[in-house]
Structure formats: C-alpha cells, structure tokens
Amino acid sequence: MRHSPPRSPATNGSACREFEYPRHEPLPQTGRPIEFVADLLDDIATPNPAARTLTDPHAAAGLIAAETRSRVRAVCDAFPGNPVILLSGGVDSIYVAAVAAALGRTPHAVTIVTAEASDETNAVVAAAALGLTHDIVRLSHDDVVRLAQQTMARLRTSELWEVTAGIPLLAARRGFGGDIGPILSGSGADAILAGGRALSHPVESPSARVELDTIVRTESAANFRHDRLVPHFYPALLDEYADRLVHVFQTVRWWRVAETLAPPALFGERDGVPFDKLALRIACEKQLPIGAKHLAWAVKSPIQRSTGLTAVLFAAARAYSARLPGAATYTDPLTEPPEAVATRLYLAALHRMING
C-alpha cells in the first residue's frame, strides 16, 4: 500500500513561504522533497564572500558526504516505499544513487535517452556497479515531438528550457507506480556548487571568492524560488507523484553548507585536467565501488543536451523549415546554417501574424 506523507511545499507556495528556519541555530535534517530556499531566507542574494572559508576540497568532500547521507536517509524515511533515482549519467545523480545504495535503500534507476544521448553509457555502468535495477527509456524523434506537445500543453509555455526539462520527467513518470517511495534527483547541485561554471580569477585569490559567491547567489536566488516562470512545473508534469520528487541538494541546510565553500574546494585539477564541483567529485569517487570510480570525473552537459533532446528538436525544426512554402528555392533548410533555420522560422511566424 502506498503511503502519503503530508503535502509538501513543492506544490504549495504559500505553505513554503510561511515556514521559517531559525537563523543561527543548528537545523534539523529535513525529509521535505524540496525547499524553496530563496523564499525561506531573505539574504540568499546578499553578497557574503567572507563566509566562504573552507578551502580544502577533501574536508569539503567529507562535509558533503555527511550531508548527503543525512538528507537521503531522511527522505527515504519520510517516503516509505521503493526509491527511484532519475539517473542522468552525470556525477550528481550518480552520487545520490551511490549514497542511497550504501544506506541499503537501493533505488530503481530510470534513464531517459534519445539516439543522440551522450551519457547513457555512464548511467548504465553506474547502475550495474551499484546493483540497481535500471530502465532505459529510449525516445524516438516522434516520441520527443509528441512529448514536447504534451509538455507545452501541461506547462502552458513553449519556453525552450522549461519544455526540454519537462520532457524527461513526463517520459519517466510512465514507469512510476506500485509501492513507490521518494523519486530522487540530483537537481540543484549545479546551482549551489557552481557546476558547469569556470572562474576568471585564480582560485586562491580574493577576487575568485567574490566571483564564486556572486555566481552561486545569483543562480540560487533565481532558481530556488516557487514563483518562477512556471510555478506549478512539477505538479503539472507529475500530478500525484510531484510530492515525491526529491531535490536532494535543494534545502536550507544544503545552502548553508554550500555557502561556506571557497573556490579551491570547488575548482581544481586532476591529472592536469580542470574540474568543477571538485569536492563533490571526491566524495562521489570515495562512495563508488572499484571499477566505477572514474564516473565521478565524467564531464556532462545539461540534461537537455545530454539526453539529446535539443538535437532532436532542432532536427524537427529543420524538417519543419524544409516544408515551408518555397523553402528549397535557394538553399536547403536541412543543411543550411542554424541561424538560417531560426530566421526562416521567425519569418514564418511573422507571416502568420500578418495574415491572421
């Protein structure tokens, strides 16, 4: 029988805003699926580079490991049932899966890919190494277009990043059911740990500390809030499963951990190769079994690209352009530069406006 914990603020913005943490006392660990940190803390966007005092990446890795274990344990306790991990093949979701497995809460892995996917192999290797059951949902070009239409209808927007973030969730929910527990996601780690970013100043310099602080606070303030472009994003896509989608790294406790991390804890080199999220990668490597530790050092694009979704949709845009009246008169939309395709689509939209 499925257990239903009290409704979380993931679908109730007012409840989230009414909840306040004490400012200077140790916080209890939370089993809430997601916390809109920018709504809970009024100083999240206020610069405070002086707080970033932890420079040792190994010490930071220990802090990250302890917080991740505590958080995953709490959400698994809050949502009895079989955990699911949205395993993209990137270090964040692989690390969450590894921690859950180490805690004895071995989740079922779900990976969404297209023919253009770039990280399927890492997801497969991780699931096998951790002993996870694993569903790989392969989307054809037609599947992607159909899911894009369904996502736009549910979200009531055609915004590129919202739609391409929604498609994998809509595809993954097909496999949810039975005695499902928390649906674990590594979403949020990039925001608090400056994932995918590079610093323009030497990591040991005061300027780098200010730069990192600005990057993290700007992105977190913009994303860790309920009132975004589509405030109902998760409920619109996941319906009754929305309250079980756990953003492991999106909590006030995690924010307070992350704002202590200095640039040398997050940016460094391994074998001469520069890496972001250094401390998290170290923690992940320690957690993974022999034979899979290299996955902690995999470089991954955002899910919209790593799943191949943007490539598939661009191919569909080319094909649509080629069907426009007179499209092949001078150049071929199937082979011309991308900016020509974008211009064709814009002109077609203008033409529809002019002609009603």
XYZ file of C-alpha atoms in Angstrom:
356
model
C 0.000 0.000 0.000
C 1.263 3.436 -0.889
C 1.932 5.784 1.997
C 1.280 9.507 1.550
C 3.170 11.880 3.862
C 1.699 15.330 4.449
C 1.684 17.508 1.360
C 4.997 19.280 0.897
C 5.686 22.849 -0.199
C 6.722 21.513 -3.606
C 3.142 22.151 -4.698
C 2.087 24.788 -2.218
C 3.920 28.091 -2.466
C 2.105 29.758 0.449
C 2.909 26.927 2.835
C 6.542 27.185 1.830
C 6.698 30.898 2.482
C 5.102 30.506 5.922
C 7.855 28.114 7.060
C 10.842 29.881 8.603
C 14.111 28.475 9.876
C 15.921 29.815 12.935
C 18.768 31.969 11.731
C 21.677 30.890 13.932
C 20.725 27.515 15.400
C 21.591 24.052 14.070
C 18.854 22.916 11.715
C 17.223 19.500 11.910
C 17.557 17.455 8.752
C 14.513 17.679 6.527
C 12.550 14.974 4.746
C 10.783 17.574 2.631
C 11.110 16.830 -1.085
C 12.186 20.374 -1.927
C 12.693 23.672 -0.150
C 12.416 26.976 -1.974
C 15.424 28.440 -0.245
C 15.102 31.918 -1.757
C 11.604 32.158 -0.267
C 12.767 30.931 3.141
C 15.904 33.038 3.557
C 15.747 36.753 2.867
C 19.514 37.140 2.466
C 20.252 34.484 -0.142
C 21.130 37.098 -2.795
C 23.124 39.341 -0.442
C 26.877 39.060 -1.172
C 28.854 37.394 1.592
C 32.152 36.067 0.203
C 33.664 36.200 3.694
C 31.531 33.163 4.613
C 33.467 31.039 2.094
C 36.251 29.876 4.388
C 36.514 26.143 3.624
C 39.336 25.760 1.102
C 40.393 22.105 1.495
C 38.475 20.026 -1.097
C 38.911 16.827 0.930
C 37.482 18.414 4.075
C 34.653 19.798 1.930
C 34.096 16.326 0.472
C 33.652 14.963 3.997
C 31.103 17.661 4.756
C 29.253 16.929 1.509
C 29.277 13.189 2.215
C 27.811 13.619 5.690
C 25.093 15.987 4.490
C 24.143 13.785 1.547
C 23.856 10.655 3.713
C 21.740 12.516 6.246
C 19.470 14.011 3.589
C 18.941 10.781 1.625
C 18.221 8.859 4.823
C 15.672 11.485 5.893
C 13.713 11.473 2.628
C 13.716 7.684 2.435
C 12.315 7.583 5.973
C 9.701 10.211 5.076
C 8.528 8.333 1.982
C 8.312 4.593 2.680
C 8.368 2.515 -0.460
C 10.794 1.690 -3.218
C 13.043 4.650 -4.068
C 13.531 5.722 -7.675
C 16.597 7.598 -8.930
C 16.461 9.744 -12.047
C 19.875 8.635 -13.253
C 21.066 11.006 -15.953
C 24.654 9.760 -16.092
C 26.099 12.901 -14.514
C 28.061 12.971 -11.275
C 25.227 14.494 -9.198
C 22.655 11.756 -9.815
C 25.316 9.026 -9.744
C 26.456 10.249 -6.337
C 22.916 10.328 -4.954
C 22.362 6.782 -6.252
C 25.617 5.597 -4.676
C 24.733 7.097 -1.296
C 21.235 5.596 -1.364
C 22.673 2.187 -2.214
C 25.241 2.453 0.598
C 22.408 3.184 3.029
C 20.650 -0.004 1.976
C 17.877 1.896 0.172
C 18.862 0.589 -3.274
C 16.780 2.620 -5.722
C 15.396 1.654 -9.099
C 17.152 3.746 -11.761
C 15.400 5.418 -14.686
C 17.353 6.996 -17.545
C 15.808 8.924 -20.437
C 17.743 8.938 -23.709
C 17.390 9.583 -27.413
C 19.577 8.336 -30.245
C 21.697 11.480 -29.728
C 22.249 10.885 -25.984
C 25.783 11.434 -24.688
C 25.698 9.982 -21.158
C 23.825 6.697 -21.476
C 26.991 4.640 -21.030
C 27.837 6.293 -17.701
C 24.317 5.678 -16.412
C 24.465 2.008 -17.428
C 27.880 1.492 -15.817
C 26.793 3.245 -12.616
C 23.585 1.237 -12.267
C 25.406 -2.048 -12.836
C 28.210 -1.183 -10.406
C 25.720 -0.213 -7.693
C 23.494 -3.250 -8.272
C 20.482 -1.181 -9.311
C 17.616 -2.324 -11.455
C 17.589 0.010 -14.408
C 15.060 1.110 -17.001
C 16.376 2.965 -20.032
C 13.550 4.832 -21.729
C 14.537 5.362 -25.360
C 12.681 8.154 -27.112
C 12.344 8.204 -30.873
C 12.198 11.508 -32.746
C 8.414 11.146 -32.929
C 8.271 10.422 -29.182
C 10.187 13.629 -28.440
C 7.894 15.772 -30.596
C 4.797 14.218 -29.059
C 6.142 14.676 -25.515
C 7.089 18.278 -26.336
C 3.475 18.932 -27.343
C 2.174 17.307 -24.155
C 4.686 19.225 -22.024
C 3.702 22.559 -23.575
C 0.028 21.783 -23.016
C 0.659 20.979 -19.356
C 3.018 23.883 -18.659
C 1.274 26.393 -20.938
C 4.577 27.672 -22.228
C 6.839 26.961 -25.182
C 9.970 28.282 -23.431
C 12.878 26.129 -24.596
C 14.486 25.253 -21.263
C 11.206 24.646 -19.452
C 9.944 22.315 -22.178
C 13.195 20.378 -22.550
C 13.474 19.995 -18.758
C 9.879 18.766 -18.657
C 10.098 16.128 -21.375
C 12.329 13.702 -19.377
C 10.023 13.956 -16.357
C 6.943 13.279 -18.446
C 8.703 10.327 -20.060
C 9.979 8.944 -16.746
C 6.614 9.042 -14.988
C 5.383 6.226 -17.223
C 7.444 3.867 -15.089
C 6.231 5.137 -11.721
C 3.727 3.066 -9.822
C 3.295 0.363 -7.253
C 4.871 0.900 -3.856
C 6.936 3.875 -4.974
C 8.937 5.834 -2.428
C 10.958 9.004 -2.992
C 11.889 9.941 -6.548
C 15.477 11.084 -6.081
C 17.078 13.768 -8.240
C 20.479 15.427 -8.247
C 18.906 18.683 -9.403
C 20.147 21.762 -7.579
C 23.769 20.735 -7.096
C 24.953 22.854 -10.012
C 23.321 25.971 -8.552
C 24.856 25.729 -5.083
C 28.236 24.366 -6.219
C 28.693 26.423 -9.410
C 28.553 23.346 -11.599
C 29.299 23.932 -15.260
C 30.994 27.250 -14.470
C 34.582 28.429 -14.658
C 36.214 31.212 -12.674
C 38.059 34.014 -14.422
C 40.362 34.663 -11.434
C 42.958 32.386 -9.771
C 41.109 30.158 -7.290
C 43.221 31.288 -4.338
C 42.546 34.984 -4.941
C 40.023 37.166 -3.083
C 38.550 38.060 -6.468
C 37.727 34.395 -7.132
C 35.927 34.181 -3.799
C 33.779 37.177 -4.717
C 33.169 35.776 -8.200
C 32.087 32.363 -6.874
C 29.839 33.931 -4.274
C 28.176 36.067 -6.939
C 27.641 33.124 -9.305
C 26.093 30.877 -6.670
C 23.892 33.520 -5.090
C 22.623 34.842 -8.415
C 21.702 31.406 -9.749
C 20.228 30.150 -6.492
C 18.173 33.306 -5.933
C 16.739 32.969 -9.436
C 16.014 29.231 -9.310
C 15.359 28.247 -5.697
C 12.008 30.011 -5.505
C 8.422 28.986 -6.057
C 7.317 31.899 -8.204
C 9.248 31.206 -11.388
C 8.079 31.207 -14.991
C 6.023 28.072 -14.302
C 5.403 27.874 -10.524
C 3.341 24.703 -10.952
C 6.068 22.998 -13.041
C 6.325 19.702 -11.124
C 2.627 19.198 -10.289
C 1.709 19.958 -13.902
C 4.019 17.228 -15.169
C 3.957 14.622 -12.420
C 0.462 15.002 -10.934
C 0.208 12.757 -7.851
C 3.940 11.986 -7.972
C 5.016 15.632 -7.650
C 5.148 15.456 -3.853
C 7.627 12.584 -4.086
C 10.159 14.242 -6.379
C 13.110 14.906 -4.091
C 15.677 17.560 -4.937
C 18.375 16.214 -2.661
C 20.513 19.351 -2.816
C 17.773 21.976 -2.603
C 17.360 22.627 1.106
C 18.272 25.396 3.520
C 20.734 23.063 5.240
C 22.463 22.373 1.926
C 22.549 26.066 1.131
C 24.288 26.785 4.426
C 26.831 24.064 3.745
C 27.468 25.335 0.225
C 27.925 28.984 1.176
C 30.960 28.024 3.304
C 32.828 26.524 0.332
C 35.682 28.605 -1.095
C 36.873 28.365 -4.715
C 39.721 25.870 -4.039
C 37.148 23.436 -2.634
C 35.127 23.514 -5.838
C 37.605 24.179 -8.642
C 40.824 22.287 -9.203
C 42.697 19.828 -11.363
C 43.048 16.071 -11.509
C 45.831 14.673 -13.675
C 46.179 18.117 -15.219
C 42.502 18.328 -16.210
C 40.404 21.147 -14.665
C 37.172 20.183 -12.924
C 34.190 21.909 -11.347
C 32.355 20.610 -8.229
C 35.695 19.226 -7.071
C 34.675 18.323 -3.508
C 31.501 16.571 -4.640
C 33.502 14.573 -7.194
C 35.948 13.498 -4.485
C 33.039 12.413 -2.285
C 31.491 10.535 -5.195
C 34.730 8.744 -6.060
C 35.058 7.518 -2.474
C 31.471 6.254 -2.498
C 31.632 4.383 -5.805
C 32.899 0.796 -5.972
C 36.138 -0.207 -7.668
C 35.665 -0.191 -11.416
C 33.221 2.705 -11.354
C 35.224 5.406 -9.609
C 36.066 7.067 -12.922
C 32.410 8.088 -13.216
C 32.987 10.738 -10.551
C 35.158 12.578 -13.058
C 32.826 12.436 -16.041
C 32.007 15.754 -17.668
C 28.338 16.139 -18.507
C 26.253 18.661 -20.419
C 22.908 19.894 -19.049
C 20.226 17.201 -19.285
C 18.551 18.998 -22.178
C 21.671 18.340 -24.253
C 22.967 15.115 -22.698
C 19.663 13.338 -23.375
C 19.847 14.533 -26.980
C 16.554 16.413 -26.676
C 17.770 19.711 -28.107
C 19.412 17.903 -31.008
C 16.207 16.011 -31.774
C 14.059 19.131 -31.576
C 16.468 21.041 -33.789
C 16.278 18.247 -36.360
C 12.491 18.558 -36.178
C 12.810 22.330 -36.660
C 14.925 21.756 -39.764
C 12.377 19.326 -41.151
C 9.557 21.790 -40.451
C 11.520 24.587 -42.148
C 12.015 22.408 -45.204
C 8.240 22.071 -45.540
C 7.604 25.815 -45.591
C 6.423 27.225 -48.960
C 9.371 27.912 -51.243
C 11.858 26.678 -48.648
C 14.216 24.921 -51.048
C 14.262 27.620 -53.718
C 17.710 28.966 -52.859
C 19.218 26.846 -50.066
C 18.296 23.619 -48.336
C 16.884 24.035 -44.776
C 18.090 20.518 -43.993
C 21.738 21.530 -44.425
C 21.916 25.321 -44.147
C 23.435 27.041 -41.052
C 21.339 27.006 -37.866
C 20.841 30.799 -37.893
C 19.208 30.498 -41.329
C 16.770 27.923 -39.948
C 15.967 30.166 -36.974
C 15.408 33.128 -39.300
C 13.103 31.068 -41.535
C 11.002 30.078 -38.535
C 10.779 33.670 -37.326
C 9.743 34.934 -40.740
C 7.127 32.191 -40.952
C 5.772 33.312 -37.559
C 5.661 36.946 -38.760
C 3.882 35.849 -41.921
C 1.227 34.062 -39.885
C 0.741 37.193 -37.756
C 0.343 39.411 -40.823
C -2.125 37.053 -42.433
C -4.061 36.296 -39.257
